[in-house]
PDB file of C-alpha atoms and ligand atoms in Angstrom:
ATOM      1  CA  MET A 138     118.159  84.240 105.424  1.00 65.00           C
ATOM      2  CA  PRO A 139     114.570  83.818 104.187  1.00 76.00           C
ATOM      3  CA  GLU A 140     112.375  81.668 106.373  1.00 81.00           C
ATOM      4  CA  GLY A 141     108.781  80.374 105.941  1.00 82.00           C
ATOM      5  CA  ASP A 142     107.102  83.818 106.823  1.00 87.00           C
ATOM      6  CA  THR A 143     109.319  85.557 104.190  1.00 89.00           C
ATOM      7  CA  ILE A 144     108.083  83.274 101.331  1.00 92.00           C
ATOM      8  CA  HIS A 145     104.430  83.514 102.437  1.00 91.00           C
ATOM      9  CA  LYS A 146     104.926  87.365 102.293  1.00 91.00           C
ATOM     10  CA  VAL A 147     106.431  87.044  98.843  1.00 94.00           C
ATOM     11  CA  ALA A 148     103.582  84.907  97.733  1.00 94.00           C
ATOM     12  CA  LEU A 149     101.023  87.432  99.020  1.00 93.00           C
ATOM     13  CA  ALA A 150     102.896  90.377  97.345  1.00 93.00           C
ATOM     14  CA  LEU A 151     103.239  88.607  93.979  1.00 96.00           C
ATOM     15  CA  ARG A 152      99.708  86.973  93.770  1.00 96.00           C
ATOM     16  CA  PRO A 153      97.722  90.107  92.693  1.00 96.00           C
ATOM     17  CA  HIS A 154     100.237  90.746  90.078  1.00 97.00           C
ATOM     18  CA  VAL A 155     100.457  87.200  88.478  1.00 97.00           C
ATOM     19  CA  ALA A 156      97.315  85.106  89.224  1.00 96.00           C
ATOM     20  CA  GLY A 157      94.772  85.653  86.314  1.00 96.00           C
ATOM     21  CA  VAL A 158      97.368  88.035  84.663  1.00 97.00           C
ATOM     22  CA  PRO A 159      98.613  87.494  81.151  1.00 97.00           C
ATOM     23  CA  ILE A 160     102.220  86.455  81.064  1.00 97.00           C
ATOM     24  CA  ARG A 161     104.358  88.218  78.300  1.00 96.00           C
ATOM     25  CA  ALA A 162     107.674  86.510  78.962  1.00 96.00           C
ATOM     26  CA  LEU A 163     109.315  84.397  81.482  1.00 97.00           C
ATOM     27  CA  ARG A 164     113.164  84.291  81.814  1.00 96.00           C
ATOM     28  CA  LEU A 165     115.051  81.727  83.909  1.00 96.00           C
ATOM     29  CA  PRO A 166     118.745  81.815  84.768  1.00 93.00           C
ATOM     30  CA  HIS A 167     119.669  79.774  81.757  1.00 91.00           C
ATOM     31  CA  GLY A 168     117.496  81.833  79.390  1.00 92.00           C
ATOM     32  CA  ASP A 169     114.020  82.675  78.121  1.00 94.00           C
ATOM     33  CA  VAL A 170     111.299  80.150  78.149  1.00 94.00           C
ATOM     34  CA  PRO A 171     109.097  79.896  75.023  1.00 91.00           C
ATOM     35  CA  MET A 172     105.416  80.744  76.314  1.00 89.00           C
ATOM     36  CA  ALA A 173     102.423  79.362  74.455  1.00 90.00           C
ATOM     37  CA  ALA A 174     100.041  81.980  73.316  1.00 91.00           C
ATOM     38  CA  GLY A 175      97.477  83.085  76.107  1.00 95.00           C
ATOM     39  CA  THR A 176      99.517  82.100  78.874  1.00 97.00           C
ATOM     40  CA  ARG A 177      98.356  83.424  82.327  1.00 97.00           C
ATOM     41  CA  GLY A 178      99.427  83.081  85.782  1.00 97.00           C
ATOM     42  CA  VAL A 179      97.140  80.706  87.611  1.00 97.00           C
ATOM     43  CA  ALA A 180      98.299  80.699  91.220  1.00 96.00           C
ATOM     44  CA  VAL A 181     101.130  81.834  93.509  1.00 97.00           C
ATOM     45  CA  LYS A 182     101.732  79.698  96.638  1.00 95.00           C
ATOM     46  CA  ALA A 183     104.412  79.193  99.308  1.00 93.00           C
ATOM     47  CA  ARG A 184     105.184  75.598 100.471  1.00 92.00           C
ATOM     48  CA  GLY A 185     107.618  75.852 103.307  1.00 88.00           C
ATOM     49  CA  LYS A 186     110.456  77.928 101.897  1.00 90.00           C
ATOM     50  CA  HIS A 187     109.475  77.135  98.249  1.00 95.00           C
ATOM     51  CA  LEU A 188     107.653  79.652  96.091  1.00 96.00           C
ATOM     52  CA  ILE A 189     105.351  77.810  93.526  1.00 97.00           C
ATOM     53  CA  VAL A 190     103.952  79.811  90.587  1.00 98.00           C
ATOM     54  CA  THR A 191     101.546  78.068  88.238  1.00 97.00           C
ATOM     55  CA  PHE A 192     101.016  79.164  84.609  1.00 97.00           C
ATOM     56  CA  GLY A 193      98.255  78.057  82.291  1.00 96.00           C
ATOM     57  CA  ALA A 194      97.555  78.276  78.500  1.00 94.00           C
ATOM     58  CA  PRO A 195      94.490  77.125  76.514  1.00 93.00           C
ATOM     59  CA  GLY A 196      94.728  73.424  75.641  1.00 89.00           C
ATOM     60  CA  ALA A 197      98.082  72.724  77.512  1.00 88.00           C
ATOM     61  CA  PRO A 198      98.746  71.373  80.780  1.00 89.00           C
ATOM     62  CA  PRO A 199      99.727  73.921  83.627  1.00 94.00           C
ATOM     63  CA  ARG A 200     103.397  74.463  84.023  1.00 96.00           C
ATOM     64  CA  VAL A 201     104.938  75.152  87.471  1.00 97.00           C
ATOM     65  CA  LEU A 202     107.875  77.358  88.528  1.00 98.00           C
ATOM     66  CA  ARG A 203     109.577  76.397  91.891  1.00 98.00           C
ATOM     67  CA  THR A 204     112.202  78.857  93.314  1.00 97.00           C
ATOM     68  CA  HIS A 205     114.089  78.557  96.530  1.00 96.00           C
ATOM     69  CA  LEU A 206     115.844  81.631  97.880  1.00 93.00           C
ATOM     70  CA  GLY A 207     118.414  79.970  99.805  1.00 90.00           C
ATOM     71  CA  MET A 208     120.880  82.190 101.597  1.00 86.00           C
ATOM     72  CA  ASN A 209     121.224  85.023  99.062  1.00 90.00           C
ATOM     73  CA  GLY A 210     118.026  85.094  96.767  1.00 94.00           C
ATOM     74  CA  SER A 211     115.379  87.831  96.919  1.00 94.00           C
ATOM     75  CA  TRP A 212     112.327  88.818  94.998  1.00 95.00           C
ATOM     76  CA  HIS A 213     111.662  92.214  93.650  1.00 95.00           C
ATOM     77  CA  ARG A 214     109.058  94.163  91.661  1.00 95.00           C
ATOM     78  CA  TYR A 215     109.656  96.646  88.926  1.00 96.00           C
ATOM     79  CA  ARG A 216     107.662  98.674  86.382  1.00 96.00           C
ATOM     80  CA  PRO A 217     108.770  97.917  82.673  1.00 94.00           C
ATOM     81  CA  GLY A 218     111.677  99.801  81.879  1.00 93.00           C
ATOM     82  CA  GLU A 219     112.621 100.598  85.460  1.00 95.00           C
ATOM     83  CA  ARG A 220     116.287 100.227  86.502  1.00 95.00           C
ATOM     84  CA  TRP A 221     116.837  96.982  88.464  1.00 95.00           C
ATOM     85  CA  ARG A 222     118.745  96.861  91.723  1.00 93.00           C
ATOM     86  CA  LYS A 223     121.166  94.459  90.237  1.00 93.00           C
ATOM     87  CA  SER A 224     122.621  94.051  86.736  1.00 91.00           C
ATOM     88  CA  PRO A 225     120.466  91.615  84.900  1.00 88.00           C
ATOM     89  CA  SER A 226     123.630  90.540  82.742  1.00 88.00           C
ATOM     90  CA  ASP A 227     125.737  89.822  85.854  1.00 89.00           C
ATOM     91  CA  THR A 228     123.136  88.424  88.192  1.00 92.00           C
ATOM     92  CA  PRO A 229     121.410  84.922  87.908  1.00 94.00           C
ATOM     93  CA  HIS A 230     117.771  85.703  87.951  1.00 96.00           C
ATOM     94  CA  VAL A 231     114.124  84.666  87.097  1.00 97.00           C
ATOM     95  CA  ALA A 232     112.014  87.401  85.543  1.00 97.00           C
ATOM     96  CA  ILE A 233     108.180  87.065  85.051  1.00 97.00           C
ATOM     97  CA  HIS A 234     107.026  89.832  82.651  1.00 97.00           C
ATOM     98  CA  THR A 235     103.318  91.144  82.561  1.00 97.00           C
ATOM     99  CA  ASP A 236     101.991  94.173  80.886  1.00 96.00           C
ATOM    100  CA  ASP A 237     102.235  96.278  84.203  1.00 97.00           C
ATOM    101  CA  TRP A 238     105.234  94.674  86.184  1.00 97.00           C
ATOM    102  CA  VAL A 239     108.382  92.603  86.001  1.00 97.00           C
ATOM    103  CA  LEU A 240     108.718  90.311  88.833  1.00 97.00           C
ATOM    104  CA  VAL A 241     112.386  89.394  89.531  1.00 97.00           C
ATOM    105  CA  CYS A 242     113.984  86.845  91.658  1.00 97.00           C
ATOM    106  CA  PHE A 243     117.776  87.481  92.028  1.00 96.00           C
ATOM    107  CA  GLN A 244     120.066  84.594  92.722  1.00 96.00           C
ATOM    108  CA  PRO A 245     117.659  81.845  93.407  1.00 96.00           C
ATOM    109  CA  ALA A 246     119.308  78.793  95.130  1.00 96.00           C
ATOM    110  CA  GLN A 247     116.800  76.443  93.318  1.00 96.00           C
ATOM    111  CA  CYS A 248     114.787  77.266  90.253  1.00 96.00           C
ATOM    112  CA  VAL A 249     113.015  74.532  88.297  1.00 97.00           C
ATOM    113  CA  LEU A 250     110.208  74.803  85.677  1.00 97.00           C
ATOM    114  CA  TYR A 251     108.047  71.679  85.686  1.00 97.00           C
ATOM    115  CA  GLN A 252     106.052  70.647  82.543  1.00 93.00           C
ATOM    116  CA  HIS A 253     103.214  69.194  84.630  1.00 91.00           C
ATOM    117  CA  PRO A 254     102.142  69.865  88.110  1.00 90.00           C
ATOM    118  CA  GLY A 255     102.610  65.970  89.051  1.00 94.00           C
ATOM    119  CA  ASP A 256     106.384  66.470  88.381  1.00 96.00           C
ATOM    120  CA  LEU A 257     106.517  69.053  90.929  1.00 96.00           C
ATOM    121  CA  GLU A 258     104.747  66.740  93.341  1.00 95.00           C
ATOM    122  CA  ARG A 259     107.233  64.041  92.842  1.00 97.00           C
ATOM    123  CA  ASP A 260     110.189  66.130  93.138  1.00 97.00           C
ATOM    124  CA  PRO A 261     111.888  65.059  96.420  1.00 95.00           C
ATOM    125  CA  ALA A 262     112.300  68.840  97.273  1.00 94.00           C
ATOM    126  CA  ILE A 263     108.680  69.040  97.537  1.00 95.00           C
ATOM    127  CA  ALA A 264     107.562  65.325  98.277  1.00 95.00           C
ATOM    128  CA  ASP A 265     109.750  65.062 101.329  1.00 95.00           C
ATOM    129  CA  LEU A 266     108.659  68.242 102.819  1.00 95.00           C
ATOM    130  CA  GLY A 267     106.947  68.011 106.262  1.00 96.00           C
ATOM    131  CA  PRO A 268     103.652  69.964 107.084  1.00 96.00           C
ATOM    132  CA  ASP A 269     103.842  73.655 106.415  1.00 94.00           C
ATOM    133  CA  LEU A 270     103.787  75.552 109.662  1.00 95.00           C
ATOM    134  CA  LEU A 271     101.744  78.415 108.078  1.00 92.00           C
ATOM    135  CA  GLY A 272      99.518  75.912 106.127  1.00 89.00           C
ATOM    136  CA  PRO A 273      95.848  75.544 106.838  1.00 89.00           C
ATOM    137  CA  GLY A 274      94.799  72.880 109.374  1.00 92.00           C
ATOM    138  CA  LEU A 275      98.300  72.291 110.624  1.00 95.00           C
ATOM    139  CA  ASP A 276      98.398  68.826 112.339  1.00 97.00           C
ATOM    140  CA  LEU A 277     100.942  68.643 115.156  1.00 97.00           C
ATOM    141  CA  ASP A 278     100.527  64.864 115.413  1.00 97.00           C
ATOM    142  CA  VAL A 279     101.884  64.553 111.960  1.00 97.00           C
ATOM    143  CA  VAL A 280     104.931  66.798 112.835  1.00 98.00           C
ATOM    144  CA  LEU A 281     105.528  65.004 115.969  1.00 98.00           C
ATOM    145  CA  ALA A 282     105.475  61.604 114.108  1.00 98.00           C
ATOM    146  CA  ARG A 283     108.038  63.028 111.622  1.00 98.00           C
ATOM    147  CA  ALA A 284     110.237  64.413 114.573  1.00 98.00           C
ATOM    148  CA  ARG A 285     110.167  60.942 116.021  1.00 98.00           C
ATOM    149  CA  VAL A 286     111.539  58.966 113.172  1.00 97.00           C
ATOM    150  CA  ALA A 287     114.722  56.870 114.132  1.00 96.00           C
ATOM    151  CA  ARG A 288     117.253  59.136 112.436  1.00 96.00           C
ATOM    152  CA  ASN A 289     116.239  62.077 114.778  1.00 97.00           C
ATOM    153  CA  ALA A 290     116.499  60.476 118.083  1.00 96.00           C
ATOM    154  CA  ALA A 291     120.184  61.394 118.609  1.00 96.00           C
ATOM    155  CA  ARG A 292     120.058  64.525 116.607  1.00 97.00           C
ATOM    156  CA  ALA A 293     119.919  67.868 118.491  1.00 97.00           C
ATOM    157  CA  VAL A 294     116.539  69.618 118.594  1.00 98.00           C
ATOM    158  CA  ALA A 295     117.934  72.745 116.973  1.00 98.00           C
ATOM    159  CA  GLU A 296     119.144  70.735 113.916  1.00 97.00           C
ATOM    160  CA  VAL A 297     115.781  68.852 113.569  1.00 98.00           C
ATOM    161  CA  LEU A 298     113.969  72.192 113.810  1.00 97.00           C
ATOM    162  CA  LEU A 299     115.767  73.083 110.637  1.00 96.00           C
ATOM    163  CA  ASP A 300     115.076  69.984 108.854  1.00 96.00           C
ATOM    164  CA  GLN A 301     112.255  70.784 106.369  1.00 95.00           C
ATOM    165  CA  ARG A 302     111.356  67.171 106.216  1.00 96.00           C
ATOM    166  CA  VAL A 303     109.799  67.296 109.784  1.00 98.00           C
ATOM    167  CA  ALA A 304     108.009  70.589 109.324  1.00 97.00           C
ATOM    168  CA  ALA A 305     108.530  73.378 106.820  1.00 95.00           C
ATOM    169  CA  GLY A 306     109.106  76.938 107.668  1.00 93.00           C
ATOM    170  CA  VAL A 307     111.695  77.278 110.395  1.00 95.00           C
ATOM    171  CA  GLY A 308     114.818  78.847 109.663  1.00 93.00           C
ATOM    172  CA  ASN A 309     117.799  79.990 111.807  1.00 94.00           C
ATOM    173  CA  VAL A 310     116.241  83.194 113.425  1.00 94.00           C
ATOM    174  CA  TYR A 311     113.006  81.056 114.656  1.00 95.00           C
ATOM    175  CA  LYS A 312     115.182  78.046 115.667  1.00 97.00           C
ATOM    176  CA  SER A 313     116.914  79.985 118.462  1.00 97.00           C
ATOM    177  CA  GLU A 314     113.731  82.167 119.371  1.00 96.00           C
ATOM    178  CA  VAL A 315     111.561  79.304 119.761  1.00 97.00           C
ATOM    179  CA  LEU A 316     113.717  77.108 121.888  1.00 98.00           C
ATOM    180  CA  PHE A 317     114.476  80.113 124.132  1.00 96.00           C
ATOM    181  CA  LEU A 318     110.581  80.707 124.666  1.00 95.00           C
ATOM    182  CA  GLU A 319     110.137  76.977 125.378  1.00 96.00           C
ATOM    183  CA  ARG A 320     113.229  76.747 127.490  1.00 96.00           C
ATOM    184  CA  VAL A 321     114.602  73.845 125.679  1.00 97.00           C
ATOM    185  CA  ASP A 322     118.434  73.230 125.362  1.00 98.00           C
ATOM    186  CA  PRO A 323     119.228  73.457 121.727  1.00 98.00           C
ATOM    187  CA  TRP A 324     121.610  70.611 122.095  1.00 97.00           C
ATOM    188  CA  ALA A 325     119.124  68.226 123.666  1.00 97.00           C
ATOM    189  CA  PRO A 326     118.704  65.115 121.508  1.00 97.00           C
ATOM    190  CA  VAL A 327     115.148  64.940 120.275  1.00 97.00           C
ATOM    191  CA  GLY A 328     114.791  61.430 121.815  1.00 97.00           C
ATOM    192  CA  ALA A 329     115.278  62.679 125.152  1.00 96.00           C
ATOM    193  CA  ILE A 330     112.511  65.437 124.825  1.00 97.00           C
ATOM    194  CA  PRO A 331     108.832  64.443 125.873  1.00 97.00           C
ATOM    195  CA  ASP A 332     106.243  64.626 123.195  1.00 97.00           C
ATOM    196  CA  LEU A 333     104.425  67.421 125.130  1.00 97.00           C
ATOM    197  CA  VAL A 334     107.565  69.550 124.605  1.00 97.00           C
ATOM    198  CA  ILE A 335     108.070  68.727 121.010  1.00 98.00           C
ATOM    199  CA  ARG A 336     104.468  69.763 120.325  1.00 97.00           C
ATOM    200  CA  ALA A 337     104.902  73.006 122.240  1.00 97.00           C
ATOM    201  CA  VAL A 338     107.895  73.936 120.331  1.00 98.00           C
ATOM    202  CA  TYR A 339     106.211  73.380 116.925  1.00 98.00           C
ATOM    203  CA  ALA A 340     103.143  75.084 117.930  1.00 97.00           C
ATOM    204  CA  ARG A 341     105.315  78.167 118.953  1.00 95.00           C
ATOM    205  CA  ALA A 342     107.033  78.210 115.801  1.00 96.00           C
ATOM    206  CA  ALA A 343     103.782  78.221 113.962  1.00 96.00           C
ATOM    207  CA  ALA A 344     102.516  81.119 116.075  1.00 93.00           C
ATOM    208  CA  LEU A 345     105.646  83.071 115.645  1.00 92.00           C
ATOM    209  CA  LEU A 346     105.788  82.595 111.983  1.00 92.00           C
ATOM    210  CA  ALA A 347     102.032  83.326 111.678  1.00 91.00           C
ATOM    211  CA  ALA A 348     102.659  86.658 113.720  1.00 89.00           C
ATOM    212  CA  ASN A 349     105.173  87.718 111.142  1.00 88.00           C
ATOM    213  CA  VAL A 350     103.365  87.241 107.958  1.00 85.00           C
ATOM    214  CA  HIS A 351     102.799  90.970 107.392  1.00 78.00           C
ATOM    215  CA  ASP A 352     104.808  93.951 105.968  1.00 68.00           C
ATOM    216  CA  GLY A 353     107.703  95.086 108.232  1.00 72.00           C
ATOM    217  CA  ALA A 354     110.482  93.617 110.138  1.00 76.00           C
ATOM    218  CA  ARG A 355     110.321  90.343 111.726  1.00 81.00           C
ATOM    219  CA  VAL A 356     109.734  90.399 115.280  1.00 82.00           C
ATOM    220  CA  THR A 357     109.805  87.575 117.825  1.00 83.00           C
ATOM    221  CA  ALA A 358     110.060  89.704 121.012  1.00 80.00           C
ATOM    222  CA  PRO A 359     106.781  91.494 121.888  1.00 69.00           C
ATOM    223  CA  GLU A 360     106.960  94.836 123.170  1.00 60.00           C
ATOM    224  CA  ARG A 361     106.084  93.762 126.576  1.00 62.00           C
ATOM    225  CA  ALA A 362     107.941  91.081 128.044  1.00 64.00           C
ATOM    226  CA  PRO A 363     106.380  88.476 130.193  1.00 68.00           C
ATOM    227  CA  PHE A 364     109.429  88.300 132.376  1.00 71.00           C
ATOM    228  CA  GLY A 365     108.709  91.348 134.771  1.00 67.00           C
ATOM    229  CA  HIS A 366     111.408  93.687 133.977  1.00 66.00           C
ATOM    230  CA  ARG A 367     112.389  96.140 131.192  1.00 68.00           C
ATOM    231  CA  LEU A 368     113.943  95.106 127.892  1.00 72.00           C
ATOM    232  CA  PRO A 369     116.270  97.272 125.836  1.00 75.00           C
ATOM    233  CA  PRO A 370     114.228  99.524 123.487  1.00 77.00           C
ATOM    234  CA  GLY A 371     113.834  98.269 120.015  1.00 79.00           C
ATOM    235  CA  LEU A 372     114.609  94.701 120.954  1.00 82.00           C
ATOM    236  CA  ARG A 373     113.155  92.561 118.109  1.00 87.00           C
ATOM    237  CA  HIS A 374     114.576  89.099 119.108  1.00 92.00           C
ATOM    238  CA  TRP A 375     115.041  87.514 122.557  1.00 93.00           C
ATOM    239  CA  VAL A 376     118.289  85.781 122.091  1.00 95.00           C
ATOM    240  CA  TYR A 377     119.054  85.740 118.236  1.00 95.00           C
ATOM    241  CA  ARG A 378     122.369  87.592 117.433  1.00 95.00           C
ATOM    242  CA  ARG A 379     122.453  88.691 121.046  1.00 95.00           C
ATOM    243  CA  ALA A 380     125.429  86.608 122.390  1.00 97.00           C
ATOM    244  CA  GLY A 381     127.011  88.338 125.497  1.00 97.00           C
ATOM    245  CA  HIS A 382     123.851  90.352 126.267  1.00 95.00           C
ATOM    246  CA  PRO A 383     121.827  89.536 129.367  1.00 93.00           C
ATOM    247  CA  CYS A 384     119.214  86.917 129.050  1.00 94.00           C
ATOM    248  CA  PRO A 385     115.821  88.743 128.966  1.00 90.00           C
ATOM    249  CA  ARG A 386     114.333  86.225 131.369  1.00 91.00           C
ATOM    250  CA  CYS A 387     117.260  85.505 133.828  1.00 93.00           C
ATOM    251  CA  ARG A 388     120.043  88.201 133.138  1.00 92.00           C
ATOM    252  CA  ALA A 389     122.724  85.328 132.690  1.00 96.00           C
ATOM    253  CA  PRO A 390     124.754  86.042 129.562  1.00 97.00           C
ATOM    254  CA  ILE A 391     123.227  84.730 126.283  1.00 97.00           C
ATOM    255  CA  ALA A 392     125.522  82.081 124.428  1.00 98.00           C
ATOM    256  CA  GLY A 393     126.200  81.800 120.668  1.00 98.00           C
ATOM    257  CA  ARG A 394     127.903  78.916 118.919  1.00 97.00           C
ATOM    258  CA  PRO A 395     127.790  77.291 115.594  1.00 97.00           C
ATOM    259  CA  GLN A 396     126.014  74.012 115.449  1.00 96.00           C
ATOM    260  CA  GLY A 397     125.373  71.026 113.233  1.00 93.00           C
ATOM    261  CA  PRO A 398     126.783  69.922 109.993  1.00 91.00           C
ATOM    262  CA  GLN A 399     125.822  73.211 108.287  1.00 88.00           C
ATOM    263  CA  VAL A 400     127.483  75.193 111.071  1.00 92.00           C
ATOM    264  CA  ARG A 401     124.527  77.473 111.710  1.00 94.00           C
ATOM    265  CA  MET A 402     124.713  79.859 114.611  1.00 96.00           C
ATOM    266  CA  THR A 403     122.519  78.952 117.610  1.00 98.00           C
ATOM    267  CA  TYR A 404     121.771  81.408 120.328  1.00 98.00           C
ATOM    268  CA  TRP A 405     120.562  80.378 123.742  1.00 98.00           C
ATOM    269  CA  CYS A 406     120.666  81.184 127.519  1.00 97.00           C
ATOM    270  CA  PRO A 407     122.674  78.225 129.138  1.00 97.00           C
ATOM    271  CA  SER A 408     120.980  79.232 132.497  1.00 96.00           C
ATOM    272  CA  CYS A 409     117.261  79.010 131.672  1.00 94.00           C
ATOM    273  CA  GLN A 410     117.666  76.632 128.745  1.00 97.00           C
ATOM    274  CA  ALA A 411     119.865  74.254 130.816  1.00 91.00           C
ATOM    275  CA  PRO A 412     120.636  70.568 129.652  1.00 90.00           C
ATOM    276  CA  LEU A 413     117.621  68.174 130.328  1.00 72.00           C
ATOM    277  CA  VAL A 414     119.675  66.136 132.716  1.00 59.00           C
ATOM    278  CA  ALA A 415     120.499  69.053 134.847  1.00 48.00           C
ATOM    279  CA  ARG A 416     116.767  69.855 135.431  1.00 45.00           C
ATOM    280  CA  PRO A 417     115.169  68.937 138.705  1.00 48.00           C
ATOM    281  CA  SER A 418     112.449  66.202 138.117  1.00 50.00           C
ATOM    282  CA  PRO A 419     108.772  67.222 138.406  1.00 52.00           C
ATOM    283  CA  PRO A 420     107.267  66.075 141.403  1.00 56.00           C
ATOM    284  CA  THR A 421     105.452  62.695 140.968  1.00 54.00           C
ATOM    285  CA  GLY A 422     101.883  61.969 142.078  1.00 48.00           C
ATOM    286  CA  SER A 423     100.562  61.221 145.579  1.00 43.00           C
TER     287      SER A 423
HETATM  288 ZN1  LIG B 795     117.941  82.912 130.908  1.00 74.79          ZN
END
């Protein structure tokens, strides 16, 4: 499942082959799009889990392509004439053709070409997005205020973390990993979690995402654990997909259970991410 770091990586990889480059053809899942003479790529950006590609032609307003990979989509880069990994006739796809490359997105969950950049900004898919956790100048106060809207008070924090209206970028892997690192019970209602902890959770998510905007596998568990004992070699995640294995922090068995209306798997340590009510109160002053 692509998360925010995936899309930022895609944007970095595609940008040199699109920005400023003449576009020879654009194909969307429903067919070819007529391109004005002189069309060039202008920009390639990630907005949360959306990839935004802007095209410009002399004397015409820029057109904007938005794709979302969903659960099964993926971007690929081919030389003209090279055999594709999937059959173009059987697989819904987007293809951006330049002189040197064909940039292909197989099976996008969403694909919209806007005739004007303002149409993109008005689309609820973009207009409702919270701050991009990988964006410049992330303001955690804005994220906190969005987490605190009334509809979230009774929602589990793990579900709110996936809600891109609060902050954009967290997917199912980061959801479990971040809550483990911050020792937060995934089932705790957001209304019961202090501001300080909410901020720490999103700050941790931003840091983990930023640490993974590079080539190579996503790693959320560093080589050296801060927990004082050895970890299994090659461990990439603390708890994600590790149900039944010992918790890297306290050795209790890691749990895994589907959660929320979308039935997404959540992994956590019931011992060191205990329910809030079961935790001892911190000592009060004097
Ligand atoms: Zn534990």
